[in-house]
Structure formats: C-alpha cells, structure tokens
PDB file of C-alpha atoms and ligand atoms in Angstrom:
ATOM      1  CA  UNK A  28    -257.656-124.152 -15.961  1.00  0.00           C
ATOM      2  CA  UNK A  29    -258.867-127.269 -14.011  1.00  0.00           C
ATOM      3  CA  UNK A  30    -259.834-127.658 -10.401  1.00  0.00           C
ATOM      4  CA  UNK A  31    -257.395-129.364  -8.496  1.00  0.00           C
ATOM      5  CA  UNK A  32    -259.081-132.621  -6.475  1.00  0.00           C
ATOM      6  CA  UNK A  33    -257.499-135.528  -4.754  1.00  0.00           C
ATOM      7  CA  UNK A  34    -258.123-137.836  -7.975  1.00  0.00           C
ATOM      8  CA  UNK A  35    -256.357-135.219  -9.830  1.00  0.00           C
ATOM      9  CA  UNK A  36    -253.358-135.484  -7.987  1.00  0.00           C
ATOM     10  CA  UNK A  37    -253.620-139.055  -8.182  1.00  0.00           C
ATOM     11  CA  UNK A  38    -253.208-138.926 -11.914  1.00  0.00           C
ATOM     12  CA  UNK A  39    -250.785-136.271 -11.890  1.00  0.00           C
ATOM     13  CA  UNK A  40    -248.398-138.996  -9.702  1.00  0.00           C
ATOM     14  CA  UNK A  41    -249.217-141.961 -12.241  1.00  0.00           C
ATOM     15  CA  UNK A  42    -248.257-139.510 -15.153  1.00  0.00           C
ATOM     16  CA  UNK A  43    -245.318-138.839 -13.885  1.00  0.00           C
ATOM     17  CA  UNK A  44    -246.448-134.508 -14.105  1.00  0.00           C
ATOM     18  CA  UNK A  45    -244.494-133.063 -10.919  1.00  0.00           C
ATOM     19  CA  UNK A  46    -246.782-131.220  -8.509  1.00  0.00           C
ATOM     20  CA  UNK A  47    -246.203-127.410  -7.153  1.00  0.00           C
ATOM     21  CA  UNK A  48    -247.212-126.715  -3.524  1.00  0.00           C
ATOM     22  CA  UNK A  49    -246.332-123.742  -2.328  1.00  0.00           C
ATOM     23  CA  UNK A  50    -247.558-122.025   1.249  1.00  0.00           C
ATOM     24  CA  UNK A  51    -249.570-119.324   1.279  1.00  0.00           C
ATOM     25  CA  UNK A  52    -251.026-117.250   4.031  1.00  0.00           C
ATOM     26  CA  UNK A  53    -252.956-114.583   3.023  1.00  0.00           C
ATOM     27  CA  UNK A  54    -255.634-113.696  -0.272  1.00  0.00           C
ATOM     28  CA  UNK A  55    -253.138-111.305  -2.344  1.00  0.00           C
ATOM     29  CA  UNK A  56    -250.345-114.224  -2.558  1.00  0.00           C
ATOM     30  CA  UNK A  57    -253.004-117.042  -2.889  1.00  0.00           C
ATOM     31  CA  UNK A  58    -254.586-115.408  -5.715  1.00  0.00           C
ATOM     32  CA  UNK A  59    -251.258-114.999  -7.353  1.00  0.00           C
ATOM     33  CA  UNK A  60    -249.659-118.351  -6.620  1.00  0.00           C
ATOM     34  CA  UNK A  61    -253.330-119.772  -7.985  1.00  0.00           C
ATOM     35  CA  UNK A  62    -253.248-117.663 -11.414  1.00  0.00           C
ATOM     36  CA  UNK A  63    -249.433-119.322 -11.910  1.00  0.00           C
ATOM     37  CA  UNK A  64    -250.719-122.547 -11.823  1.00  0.00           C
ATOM     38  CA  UNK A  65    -249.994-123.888  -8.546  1.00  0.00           C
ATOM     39  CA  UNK A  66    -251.054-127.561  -7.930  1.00  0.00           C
ATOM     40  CA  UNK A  67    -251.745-126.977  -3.730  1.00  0.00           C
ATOM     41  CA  UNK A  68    -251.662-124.397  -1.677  1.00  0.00           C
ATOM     42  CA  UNK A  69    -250.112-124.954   1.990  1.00  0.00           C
ATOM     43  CA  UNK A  70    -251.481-123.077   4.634  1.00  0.00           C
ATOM     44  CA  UNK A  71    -248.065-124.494   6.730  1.00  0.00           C
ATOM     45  CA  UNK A  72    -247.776-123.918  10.619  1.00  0.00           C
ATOM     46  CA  UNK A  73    -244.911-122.252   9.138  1.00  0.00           C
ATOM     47  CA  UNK A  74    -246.779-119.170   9.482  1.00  0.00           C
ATOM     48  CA  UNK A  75    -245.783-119.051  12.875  1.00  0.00           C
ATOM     49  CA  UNK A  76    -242.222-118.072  11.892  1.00  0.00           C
ATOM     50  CA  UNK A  77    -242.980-116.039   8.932  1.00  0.00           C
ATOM     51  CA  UNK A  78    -246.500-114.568   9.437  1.00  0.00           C
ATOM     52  CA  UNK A  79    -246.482-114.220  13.277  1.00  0.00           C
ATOM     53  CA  UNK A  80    -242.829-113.867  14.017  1.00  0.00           C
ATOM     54  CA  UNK A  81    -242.502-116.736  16.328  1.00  0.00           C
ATOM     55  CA  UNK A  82    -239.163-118.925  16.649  1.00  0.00           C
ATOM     56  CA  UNK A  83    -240.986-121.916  15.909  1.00  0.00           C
ATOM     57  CA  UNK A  84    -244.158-123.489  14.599  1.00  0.00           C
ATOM     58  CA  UNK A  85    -245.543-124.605  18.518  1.00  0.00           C
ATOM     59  CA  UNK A  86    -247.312-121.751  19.282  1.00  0.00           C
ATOM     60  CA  UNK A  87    -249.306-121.491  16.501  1.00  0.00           C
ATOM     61  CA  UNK A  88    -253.277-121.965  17.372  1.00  0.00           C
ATOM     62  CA  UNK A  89    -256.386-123.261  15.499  1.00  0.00           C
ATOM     63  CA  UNK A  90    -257.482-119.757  15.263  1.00  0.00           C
ATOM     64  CA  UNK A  91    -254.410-118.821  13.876  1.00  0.00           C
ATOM     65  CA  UNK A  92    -254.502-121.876  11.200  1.00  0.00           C
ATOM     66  CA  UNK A  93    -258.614-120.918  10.672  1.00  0.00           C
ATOM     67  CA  UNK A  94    -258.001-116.963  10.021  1.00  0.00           C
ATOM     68  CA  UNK A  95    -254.982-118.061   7.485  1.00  0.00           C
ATOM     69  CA  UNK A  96    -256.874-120.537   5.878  1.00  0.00           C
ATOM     70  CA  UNK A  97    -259.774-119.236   4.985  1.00  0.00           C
ATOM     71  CA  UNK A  98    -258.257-116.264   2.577  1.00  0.00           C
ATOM     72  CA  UNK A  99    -256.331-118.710   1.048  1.00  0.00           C
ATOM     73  CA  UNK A 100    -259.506-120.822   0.175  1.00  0.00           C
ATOM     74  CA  UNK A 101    -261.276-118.175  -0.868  1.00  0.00           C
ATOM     75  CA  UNK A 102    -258.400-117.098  -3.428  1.00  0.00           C
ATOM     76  CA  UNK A 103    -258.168-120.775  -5.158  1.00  0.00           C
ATOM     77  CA  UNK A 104    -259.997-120.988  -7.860  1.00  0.00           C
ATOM     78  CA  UNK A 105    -258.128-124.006  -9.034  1.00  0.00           C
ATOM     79  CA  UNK A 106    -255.552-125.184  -6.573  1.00  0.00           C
ATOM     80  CA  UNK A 107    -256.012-128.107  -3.855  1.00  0.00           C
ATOM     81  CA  UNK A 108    -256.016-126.020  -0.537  1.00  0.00           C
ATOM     82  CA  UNK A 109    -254.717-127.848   2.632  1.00  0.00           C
ATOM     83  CA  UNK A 110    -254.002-125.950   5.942  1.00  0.00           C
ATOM     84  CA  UNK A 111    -251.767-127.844   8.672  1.00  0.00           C
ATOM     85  CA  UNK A 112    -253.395-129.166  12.001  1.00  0.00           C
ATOM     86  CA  UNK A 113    -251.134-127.016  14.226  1.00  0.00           C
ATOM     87  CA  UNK A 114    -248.845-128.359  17.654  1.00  0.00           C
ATOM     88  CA  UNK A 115    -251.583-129.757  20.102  1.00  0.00           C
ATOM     89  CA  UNK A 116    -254.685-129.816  17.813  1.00  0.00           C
ATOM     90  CA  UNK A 117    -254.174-133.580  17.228  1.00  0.00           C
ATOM     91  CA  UNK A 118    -251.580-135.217  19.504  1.00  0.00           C
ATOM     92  CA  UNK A 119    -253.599-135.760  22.453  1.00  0.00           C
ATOM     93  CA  UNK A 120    -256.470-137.764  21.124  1.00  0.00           C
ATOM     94  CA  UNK A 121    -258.374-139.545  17.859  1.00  0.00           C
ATOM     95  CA  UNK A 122    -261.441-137.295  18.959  1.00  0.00           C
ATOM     96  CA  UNK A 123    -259.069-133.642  19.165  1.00  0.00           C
ATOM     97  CA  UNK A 124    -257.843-134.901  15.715  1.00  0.00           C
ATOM     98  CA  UNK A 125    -260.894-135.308  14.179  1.00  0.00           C
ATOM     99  CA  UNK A 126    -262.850-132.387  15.590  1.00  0.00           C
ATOM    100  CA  UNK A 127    -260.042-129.768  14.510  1.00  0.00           C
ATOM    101  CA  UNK A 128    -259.545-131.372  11.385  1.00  0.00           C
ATOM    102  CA  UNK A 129    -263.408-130.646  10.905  1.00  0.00           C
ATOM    103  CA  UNK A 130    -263.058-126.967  12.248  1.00  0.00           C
ATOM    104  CA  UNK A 131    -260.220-126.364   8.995  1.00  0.00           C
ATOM    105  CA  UNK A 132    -262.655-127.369   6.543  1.00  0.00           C
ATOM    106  CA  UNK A 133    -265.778-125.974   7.942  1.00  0.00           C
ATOM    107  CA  UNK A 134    -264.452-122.920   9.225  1.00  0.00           C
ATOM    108  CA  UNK A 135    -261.106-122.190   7.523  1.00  0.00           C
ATOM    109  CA  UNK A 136    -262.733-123.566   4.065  1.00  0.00           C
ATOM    110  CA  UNK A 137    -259.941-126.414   3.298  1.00  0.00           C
ATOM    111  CA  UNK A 138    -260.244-129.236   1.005  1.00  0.00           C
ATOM    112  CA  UNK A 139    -257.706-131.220   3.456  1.00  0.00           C
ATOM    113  CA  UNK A 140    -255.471-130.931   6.180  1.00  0.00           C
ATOM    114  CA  UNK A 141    -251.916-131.862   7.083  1.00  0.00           C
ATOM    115  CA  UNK A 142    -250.462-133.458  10.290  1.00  0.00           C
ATOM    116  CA  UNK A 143    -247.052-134.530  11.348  1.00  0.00           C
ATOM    117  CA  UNK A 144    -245.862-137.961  12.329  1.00  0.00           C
ATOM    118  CA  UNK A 145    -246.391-142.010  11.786  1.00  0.00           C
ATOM    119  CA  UNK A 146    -247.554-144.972  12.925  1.00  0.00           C
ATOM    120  CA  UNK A 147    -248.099-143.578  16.355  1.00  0.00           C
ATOM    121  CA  UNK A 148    -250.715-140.813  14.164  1.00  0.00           C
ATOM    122  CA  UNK A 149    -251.786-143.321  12.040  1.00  0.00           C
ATOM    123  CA  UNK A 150    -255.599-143.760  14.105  1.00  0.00           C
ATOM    124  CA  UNK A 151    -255.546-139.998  14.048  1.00  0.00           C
ATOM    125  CA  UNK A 152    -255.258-140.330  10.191  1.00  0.00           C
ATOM    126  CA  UNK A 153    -258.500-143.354   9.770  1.00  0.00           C
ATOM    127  CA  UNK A 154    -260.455-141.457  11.773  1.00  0.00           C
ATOM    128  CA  UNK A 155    -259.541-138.149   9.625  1.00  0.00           C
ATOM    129  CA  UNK A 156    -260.089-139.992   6.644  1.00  0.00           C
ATOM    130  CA  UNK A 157    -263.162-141.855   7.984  1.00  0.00           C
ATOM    131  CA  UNK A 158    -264.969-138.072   8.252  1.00  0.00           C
ATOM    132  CA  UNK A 159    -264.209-137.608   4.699  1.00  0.00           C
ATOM    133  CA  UNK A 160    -261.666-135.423   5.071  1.00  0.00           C
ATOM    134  CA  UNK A 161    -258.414-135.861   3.051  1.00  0.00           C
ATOM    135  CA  UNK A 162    -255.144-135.952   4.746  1.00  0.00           C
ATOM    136  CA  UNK A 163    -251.762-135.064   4.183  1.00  0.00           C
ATOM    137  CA  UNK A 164    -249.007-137.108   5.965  1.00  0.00           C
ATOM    138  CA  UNK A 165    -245.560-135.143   6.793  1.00  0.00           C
ATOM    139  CA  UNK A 166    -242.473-137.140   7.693  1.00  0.00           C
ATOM    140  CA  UNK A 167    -238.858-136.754   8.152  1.00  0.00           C
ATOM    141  CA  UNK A 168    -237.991-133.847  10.096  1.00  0.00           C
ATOM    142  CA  UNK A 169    -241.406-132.918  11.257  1.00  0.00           C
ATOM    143  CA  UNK A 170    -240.682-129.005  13.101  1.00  0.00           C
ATOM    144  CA  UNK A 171    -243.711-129.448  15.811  1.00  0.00           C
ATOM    145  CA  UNK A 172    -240.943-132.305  17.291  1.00  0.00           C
ATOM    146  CA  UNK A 173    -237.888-129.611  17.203  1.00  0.00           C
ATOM    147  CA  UNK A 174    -237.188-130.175  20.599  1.00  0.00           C
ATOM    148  CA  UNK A 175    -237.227-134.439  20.630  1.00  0.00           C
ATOM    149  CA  UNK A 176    -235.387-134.157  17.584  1.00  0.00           C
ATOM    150  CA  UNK A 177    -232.664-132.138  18.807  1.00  0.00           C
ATOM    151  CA  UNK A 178    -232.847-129.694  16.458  1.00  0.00           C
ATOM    152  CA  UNK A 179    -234.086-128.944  12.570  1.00  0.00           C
ATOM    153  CA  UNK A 180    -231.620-131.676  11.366  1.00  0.00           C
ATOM    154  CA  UNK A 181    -231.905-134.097   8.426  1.00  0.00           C
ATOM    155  CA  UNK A 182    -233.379-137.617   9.331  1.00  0.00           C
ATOM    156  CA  UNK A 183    -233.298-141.152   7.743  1.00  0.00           C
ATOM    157  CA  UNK A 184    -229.118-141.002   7.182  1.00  0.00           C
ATOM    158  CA  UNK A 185    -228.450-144.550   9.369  1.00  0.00           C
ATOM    159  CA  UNK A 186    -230.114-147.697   8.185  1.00  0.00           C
ATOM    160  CA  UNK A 187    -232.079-147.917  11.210  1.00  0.00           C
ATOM    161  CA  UNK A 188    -233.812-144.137  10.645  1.00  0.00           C
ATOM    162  CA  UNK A 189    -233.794-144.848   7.047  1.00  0.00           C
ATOM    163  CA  UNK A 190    -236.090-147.941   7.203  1.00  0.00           C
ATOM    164  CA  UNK A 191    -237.770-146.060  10.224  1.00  0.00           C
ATOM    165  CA  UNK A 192    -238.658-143.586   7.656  1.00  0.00           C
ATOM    166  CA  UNK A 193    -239.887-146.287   4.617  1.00  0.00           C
ATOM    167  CA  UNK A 194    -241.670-147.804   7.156  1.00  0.00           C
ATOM    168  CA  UNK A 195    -243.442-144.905   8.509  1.00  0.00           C
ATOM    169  CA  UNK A 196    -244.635-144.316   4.992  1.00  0.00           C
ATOM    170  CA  UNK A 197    -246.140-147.008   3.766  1.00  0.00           C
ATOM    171  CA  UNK A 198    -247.847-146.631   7.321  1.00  0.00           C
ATOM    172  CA  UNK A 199    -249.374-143.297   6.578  1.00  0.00           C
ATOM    173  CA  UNK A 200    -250.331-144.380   3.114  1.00  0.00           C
ATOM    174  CA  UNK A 201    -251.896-147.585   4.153  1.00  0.00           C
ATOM    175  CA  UNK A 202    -253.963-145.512   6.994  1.00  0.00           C
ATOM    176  CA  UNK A 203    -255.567-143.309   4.185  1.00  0.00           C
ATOM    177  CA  UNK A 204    -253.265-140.137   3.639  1.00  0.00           C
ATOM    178  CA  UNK A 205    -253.647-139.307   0.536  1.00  0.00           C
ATOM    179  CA  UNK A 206    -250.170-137.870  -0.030  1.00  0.00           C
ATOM    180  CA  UNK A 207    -247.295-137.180   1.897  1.00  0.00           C
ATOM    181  CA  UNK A 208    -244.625-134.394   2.368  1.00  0.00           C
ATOM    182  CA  UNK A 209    -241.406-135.706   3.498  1.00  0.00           C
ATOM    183  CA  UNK A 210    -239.121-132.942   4.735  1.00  0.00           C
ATOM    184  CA  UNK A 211    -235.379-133.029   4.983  1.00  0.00           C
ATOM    185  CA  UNK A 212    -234.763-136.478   3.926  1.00  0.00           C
ATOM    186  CA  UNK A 213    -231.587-137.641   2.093  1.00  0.00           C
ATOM    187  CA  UNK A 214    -232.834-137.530  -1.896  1.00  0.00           C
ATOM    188  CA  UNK A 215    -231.798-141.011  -2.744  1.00  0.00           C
ATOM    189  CA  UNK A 216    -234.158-142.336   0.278  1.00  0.00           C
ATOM    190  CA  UNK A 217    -236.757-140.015  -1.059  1.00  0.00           C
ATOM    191  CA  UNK A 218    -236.995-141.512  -4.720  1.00  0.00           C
ATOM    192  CA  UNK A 219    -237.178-145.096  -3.319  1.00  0.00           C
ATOM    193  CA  UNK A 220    -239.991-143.587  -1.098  1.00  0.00           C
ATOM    194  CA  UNK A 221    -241.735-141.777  -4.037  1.00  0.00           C
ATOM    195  CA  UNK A 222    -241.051-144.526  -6.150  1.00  0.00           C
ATOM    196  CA  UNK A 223    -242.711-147.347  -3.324  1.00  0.00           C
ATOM    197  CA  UNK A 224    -245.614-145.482  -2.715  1.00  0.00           C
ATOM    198  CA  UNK A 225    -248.685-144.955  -4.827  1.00  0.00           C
ATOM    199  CA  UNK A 226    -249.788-141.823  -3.055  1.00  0.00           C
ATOM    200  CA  UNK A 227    -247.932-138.267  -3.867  1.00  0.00           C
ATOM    201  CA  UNK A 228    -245.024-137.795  -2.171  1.00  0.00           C
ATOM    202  CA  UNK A 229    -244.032-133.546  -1.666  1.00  0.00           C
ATOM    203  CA  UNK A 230    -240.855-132.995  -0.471  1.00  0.00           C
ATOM    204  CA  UNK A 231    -239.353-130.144   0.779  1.00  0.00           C
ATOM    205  CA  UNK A 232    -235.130-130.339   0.727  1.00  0.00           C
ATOM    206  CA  UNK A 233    -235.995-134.144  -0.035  1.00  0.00           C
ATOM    207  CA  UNK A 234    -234.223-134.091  -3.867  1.00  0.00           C
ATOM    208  CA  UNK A 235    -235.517-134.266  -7.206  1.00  0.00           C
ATOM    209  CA  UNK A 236    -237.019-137.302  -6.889  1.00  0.00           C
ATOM    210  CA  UNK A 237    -240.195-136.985  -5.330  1.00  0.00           C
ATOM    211  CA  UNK A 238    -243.299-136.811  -7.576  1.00  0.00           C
ATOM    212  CA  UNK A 239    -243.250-132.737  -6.384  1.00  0.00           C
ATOM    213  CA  UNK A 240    -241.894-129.890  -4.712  1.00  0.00           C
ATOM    214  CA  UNK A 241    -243.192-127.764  -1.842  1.00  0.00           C
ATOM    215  CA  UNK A 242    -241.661-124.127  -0.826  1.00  0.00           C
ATOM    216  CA  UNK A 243    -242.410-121.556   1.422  1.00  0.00           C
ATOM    217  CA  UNK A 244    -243.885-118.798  -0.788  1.00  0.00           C
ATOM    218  CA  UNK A 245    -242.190-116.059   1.410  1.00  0.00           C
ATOM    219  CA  UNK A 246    -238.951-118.106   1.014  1.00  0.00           C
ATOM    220  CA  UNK A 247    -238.857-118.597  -2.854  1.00  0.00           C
ATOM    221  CA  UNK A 248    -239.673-114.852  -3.367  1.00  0.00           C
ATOM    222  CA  UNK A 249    -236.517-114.011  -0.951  1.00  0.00           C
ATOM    223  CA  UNK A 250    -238.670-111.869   1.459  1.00  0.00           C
ATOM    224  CA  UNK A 251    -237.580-114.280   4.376  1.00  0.00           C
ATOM    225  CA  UNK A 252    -234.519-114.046   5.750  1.00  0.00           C
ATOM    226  CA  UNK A 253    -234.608-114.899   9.340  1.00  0.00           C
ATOM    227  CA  UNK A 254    -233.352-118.438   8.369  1.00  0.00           C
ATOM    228  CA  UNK A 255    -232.275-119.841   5.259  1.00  0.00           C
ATOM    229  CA  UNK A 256    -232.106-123.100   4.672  1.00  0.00           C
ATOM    230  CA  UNK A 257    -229.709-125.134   2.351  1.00  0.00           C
ATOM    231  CA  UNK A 258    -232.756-126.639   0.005  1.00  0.00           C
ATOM    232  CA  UNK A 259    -234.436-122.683  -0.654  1.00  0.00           C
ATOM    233  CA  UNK A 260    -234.056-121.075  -3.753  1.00  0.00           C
ATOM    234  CA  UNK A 261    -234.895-117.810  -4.486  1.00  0.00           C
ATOM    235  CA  UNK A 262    -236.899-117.386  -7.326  1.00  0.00           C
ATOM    236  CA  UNK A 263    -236.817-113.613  -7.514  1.00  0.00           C
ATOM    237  CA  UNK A 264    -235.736-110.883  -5.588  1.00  0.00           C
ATOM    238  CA  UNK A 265    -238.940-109.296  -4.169  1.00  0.00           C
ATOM    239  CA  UNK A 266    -237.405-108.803  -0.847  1.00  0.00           C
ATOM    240  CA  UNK A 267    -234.998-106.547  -2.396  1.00  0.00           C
ATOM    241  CA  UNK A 268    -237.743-104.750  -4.376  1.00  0.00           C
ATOM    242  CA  UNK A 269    -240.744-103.954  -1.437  1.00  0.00           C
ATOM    243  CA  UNK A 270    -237.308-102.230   0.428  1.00  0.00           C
ATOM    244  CA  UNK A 271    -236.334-100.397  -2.341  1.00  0.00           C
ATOM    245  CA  UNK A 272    -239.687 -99.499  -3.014  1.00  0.00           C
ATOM    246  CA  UNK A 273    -240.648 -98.939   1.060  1.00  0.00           C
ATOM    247  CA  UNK A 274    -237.580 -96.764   1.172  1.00  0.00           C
ATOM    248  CA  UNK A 275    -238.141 -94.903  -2.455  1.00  0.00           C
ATOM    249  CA  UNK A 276    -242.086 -94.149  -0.862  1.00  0.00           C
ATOM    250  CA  UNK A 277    -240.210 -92.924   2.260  1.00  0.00           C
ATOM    251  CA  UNK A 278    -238.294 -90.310   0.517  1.00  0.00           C
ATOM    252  CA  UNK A 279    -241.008 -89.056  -1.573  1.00  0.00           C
ATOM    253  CA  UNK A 280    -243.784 -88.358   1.285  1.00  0.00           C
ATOM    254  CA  UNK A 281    -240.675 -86.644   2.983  1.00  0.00           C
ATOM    255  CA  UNK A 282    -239.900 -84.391  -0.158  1.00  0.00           C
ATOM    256  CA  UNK A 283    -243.639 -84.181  -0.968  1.00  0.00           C
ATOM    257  CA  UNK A 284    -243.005 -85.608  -4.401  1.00  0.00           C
ATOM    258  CA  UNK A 285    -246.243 -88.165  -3.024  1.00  0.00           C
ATOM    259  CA  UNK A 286    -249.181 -87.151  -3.889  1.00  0.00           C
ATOM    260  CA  UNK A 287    -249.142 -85.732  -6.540  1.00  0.00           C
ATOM    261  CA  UNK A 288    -252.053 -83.864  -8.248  1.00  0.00           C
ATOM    262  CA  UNK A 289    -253.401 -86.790 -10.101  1.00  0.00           C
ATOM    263  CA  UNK A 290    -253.639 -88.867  -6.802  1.00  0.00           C
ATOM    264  CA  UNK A 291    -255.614 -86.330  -5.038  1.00  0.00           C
ATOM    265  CA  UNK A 292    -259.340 -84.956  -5.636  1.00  0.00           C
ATOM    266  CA  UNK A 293    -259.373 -81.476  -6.465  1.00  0.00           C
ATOM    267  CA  UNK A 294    -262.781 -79.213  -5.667  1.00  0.00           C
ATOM    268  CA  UNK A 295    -264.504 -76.135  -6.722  1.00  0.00           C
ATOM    269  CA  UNK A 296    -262.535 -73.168  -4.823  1.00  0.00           C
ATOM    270  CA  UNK A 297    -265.657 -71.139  -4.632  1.00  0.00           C
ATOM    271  CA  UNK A 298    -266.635 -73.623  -1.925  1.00  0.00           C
ATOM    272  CA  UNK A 299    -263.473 -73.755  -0.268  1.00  0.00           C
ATOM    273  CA  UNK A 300    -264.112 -69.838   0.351  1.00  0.00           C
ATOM    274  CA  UNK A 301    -266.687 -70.071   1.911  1.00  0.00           C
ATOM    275  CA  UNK A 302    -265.342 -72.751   4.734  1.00  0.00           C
ATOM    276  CA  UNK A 303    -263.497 -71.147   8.158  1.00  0.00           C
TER     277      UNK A 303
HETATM  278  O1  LIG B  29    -245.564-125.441   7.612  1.00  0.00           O
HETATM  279  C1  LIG B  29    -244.991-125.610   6.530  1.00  0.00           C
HETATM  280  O2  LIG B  29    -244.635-124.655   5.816  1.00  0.00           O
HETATM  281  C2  LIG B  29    -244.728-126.968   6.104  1.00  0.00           C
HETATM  282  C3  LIG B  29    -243.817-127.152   4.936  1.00  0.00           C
HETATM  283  C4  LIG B  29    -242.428-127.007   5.400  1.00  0.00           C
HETATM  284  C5  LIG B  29    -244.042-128.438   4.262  1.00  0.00           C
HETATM  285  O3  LIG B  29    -245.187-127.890   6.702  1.00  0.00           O
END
C-alpha cells in the first residue's frame, strides 16, 4: 500500500477515486483505520466531545490536539494525517496561526492541519501554507462558531448563504488550502462546490457529491451516542459489543470463571512451602 501525500490526493480528485477520512484519536484505532485503507486520518477537535467529554469542541487545547496527534501519526503507515488547529490557536493572529500550526507538525507529528472559516482566515491560511505546511479548509457549519451560528444547523440554504459559501471556497482554495471539508451543507450546493474547485472537497452530511467522505470513527462504529446526527451511519455495532463484552467480563470475575488456569502462571509448590 502507498503513502498518502498531498499530490496523491490531488490525483485521487482528478480520477474521480472518492477519498476516506475518518477521525481518529488514539494508536489502537489509527492503526486499524490505516490497515483498512483509509485515505486521511482526522485528528478533529471533535475529540473534545467524544474523547474528553466536553459539550463542545471550544475547550479543547493545543496540548490536547498535540497528545492526540501524535499516536495517530505514529500509527499511519500510509494515510495523510491532519490534526485540527483547535478554538483560539489561530483566530487571534497570522503569527498564533502559524506558530501552532508548526507545534502540530513538529510536536504532534502531522503532515497538515485543519482550521475553520474563510476569507476572514484566508492570511492565516498563506502564511500556513507559506511555512510549508499543508492546510485543510473547513466550511459550512464550522462547530468552533456554535454560538454565532445559533446552533449546529445546516448553512448555505438562501441564495445569499449559498453564494456566501461558493465564495468562501474558491477563497480558501485560491489562498493555498489544499482541500477542504465542508460540513452540513445542502448536497446539491456541495457537488457544484466539488465540481468548481480543483482542490478535494470532504464533506461531512454534505451528500454524495463531494470528491469524499469524512466520519467520526467513534460515530461510524456506533460507540457514540451522546448525539446523533442525521448524516451518521453506523457501520457496525461495536458499541453494542464492548457492553456486552464489559458486562460478560463483569460476570465472570464475579463468578471467578476469569482467570482461568491457562491465564495465570503456576509455580513449583515446594517453594510455596516454604513462604509464611
Ligand atoms: O473535528 C472533527 O471531527 C471535524 C469533522 C467533523 C470534519 O472537524
């Protein structure tokens, strides 16, 4: 299996082969999600709900991002590892954008990083880009904005959000981004999005028409269940499985069924005599 790289990507888009992200958080998924052939791994703010048990992404912190990310780098053998530039790391300044952006890939091990917004982030994006390091853009309903967009809603349904939305785009492309997730976005405005730009375009509850798809790992295995939203699918029932099989471990320390001889290390009983 190949290494996944930006020009990769690139070729995957003009060749019309969809791309799989999928976020990971940890070395035991990575490695697994890697192994299937996952294009990208996401190490999404999203952790914040689903690693860290937060209500919302805006607490999460660099360190945060850098301890997730690195695991996950160090599990992909193959797939193109980018780890979001969490709620604060970025807004504030060119200079915070490009300094955290550096701390992901020298300390957290990246091969890019992810930020939300558009033309207002688009210097944040040259100057990313500028240090070499790629970029994801992420548009539509971005979650760091929850609260100035009212709520996790879908966005670009008027005319006036829609062309908000195209414009925004070919904004983030022109700026450098190297692909772009679009979240929540009506799937016919998605296609004509996909379709316009020549970068990747992810989406996430954005249709069938983008040139891929990007899930929450924890969401398409149906361990998540805090919030589900209309555009998951569960792809198995793990969830279901690690309680059965937390509750079936349960009932065996409790009847001492666990261990049993052949998970235990047995010694000479002369010895054992001999200890008081
Ligand atoms: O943090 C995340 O998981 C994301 C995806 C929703 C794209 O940004």
């Amino acid at each position: 299996m190949k290494k996944h790289t930006v020009v990769s990507l690139r070729r995957q888009k003009a060749e019309g082969d969809r791309i799989a992200m999928i976020t990971a958080y940890d070395y035991t998924m990575a490695k697994l999600m890697d192994a299937a052939g996952v294009e990208m791994l996401l190490v999404g703010d999203s952790l914040g709900m689903v690693m860290l048990g937060y209500a919302d992404t805006l607490s999460v912190t660099m360190e945060d991002m850098i301890h997730h990310t690195r695991p996950v780098a160090c599990a992909a053998e193959h797939a193109f590892v980018v780890a979001d530039m969490p709620f604060m790391s970025y807004q504030a300044s060119v200079e915070d954008a490009v300094r955290n952006a550096g701390r992901l890939m020298k300390e957290g091990r990246a091969h890019g990083v992810k930020l939300e917004g558009g033309e207002d982030f688009c210097p944040h994006i040259r100057a990313i880009v500028a240090a070499s390091i790629p970029v994801v853009g992420h548009l539509g309903l971005t979650p760091q904005s929850v609260h100035a967009l009212g709520g996790y809603r879908v966005q670009g349904k008027s005319v006036e959000t829609a062309q908000k939305l195209m414009d925004s785009a070919r904004a983030v492309e022109a700026a450098g981004a190297f692909a772009l997730v679009l979240e929540c976005v009506p799937a016919p405005l998605s296609a004509k999005i996909s379709s316009e730009l020549k970068i990747p375009v992810i989406g996430i509850g954005a249709g069938a028409g983008c040139d891929g798809q990007v899930l929450v790992g924890q969401d398409l295995l149906g361990m998540f269940s805090d919030v589900t939203p209309k555009f998951v699918r569960h792809f198995a029932e793990a969830g279901n499985l690690m309680s059965e099989a937390f509750a079936a471990y349960c009932r065996a320390v409790k009847s001492g069924e666990f261990p049993a001889a052949e998970h235990a290390w047995d010694m000479d009983p002369e010895i054992l005599k001999h200890v008081r």
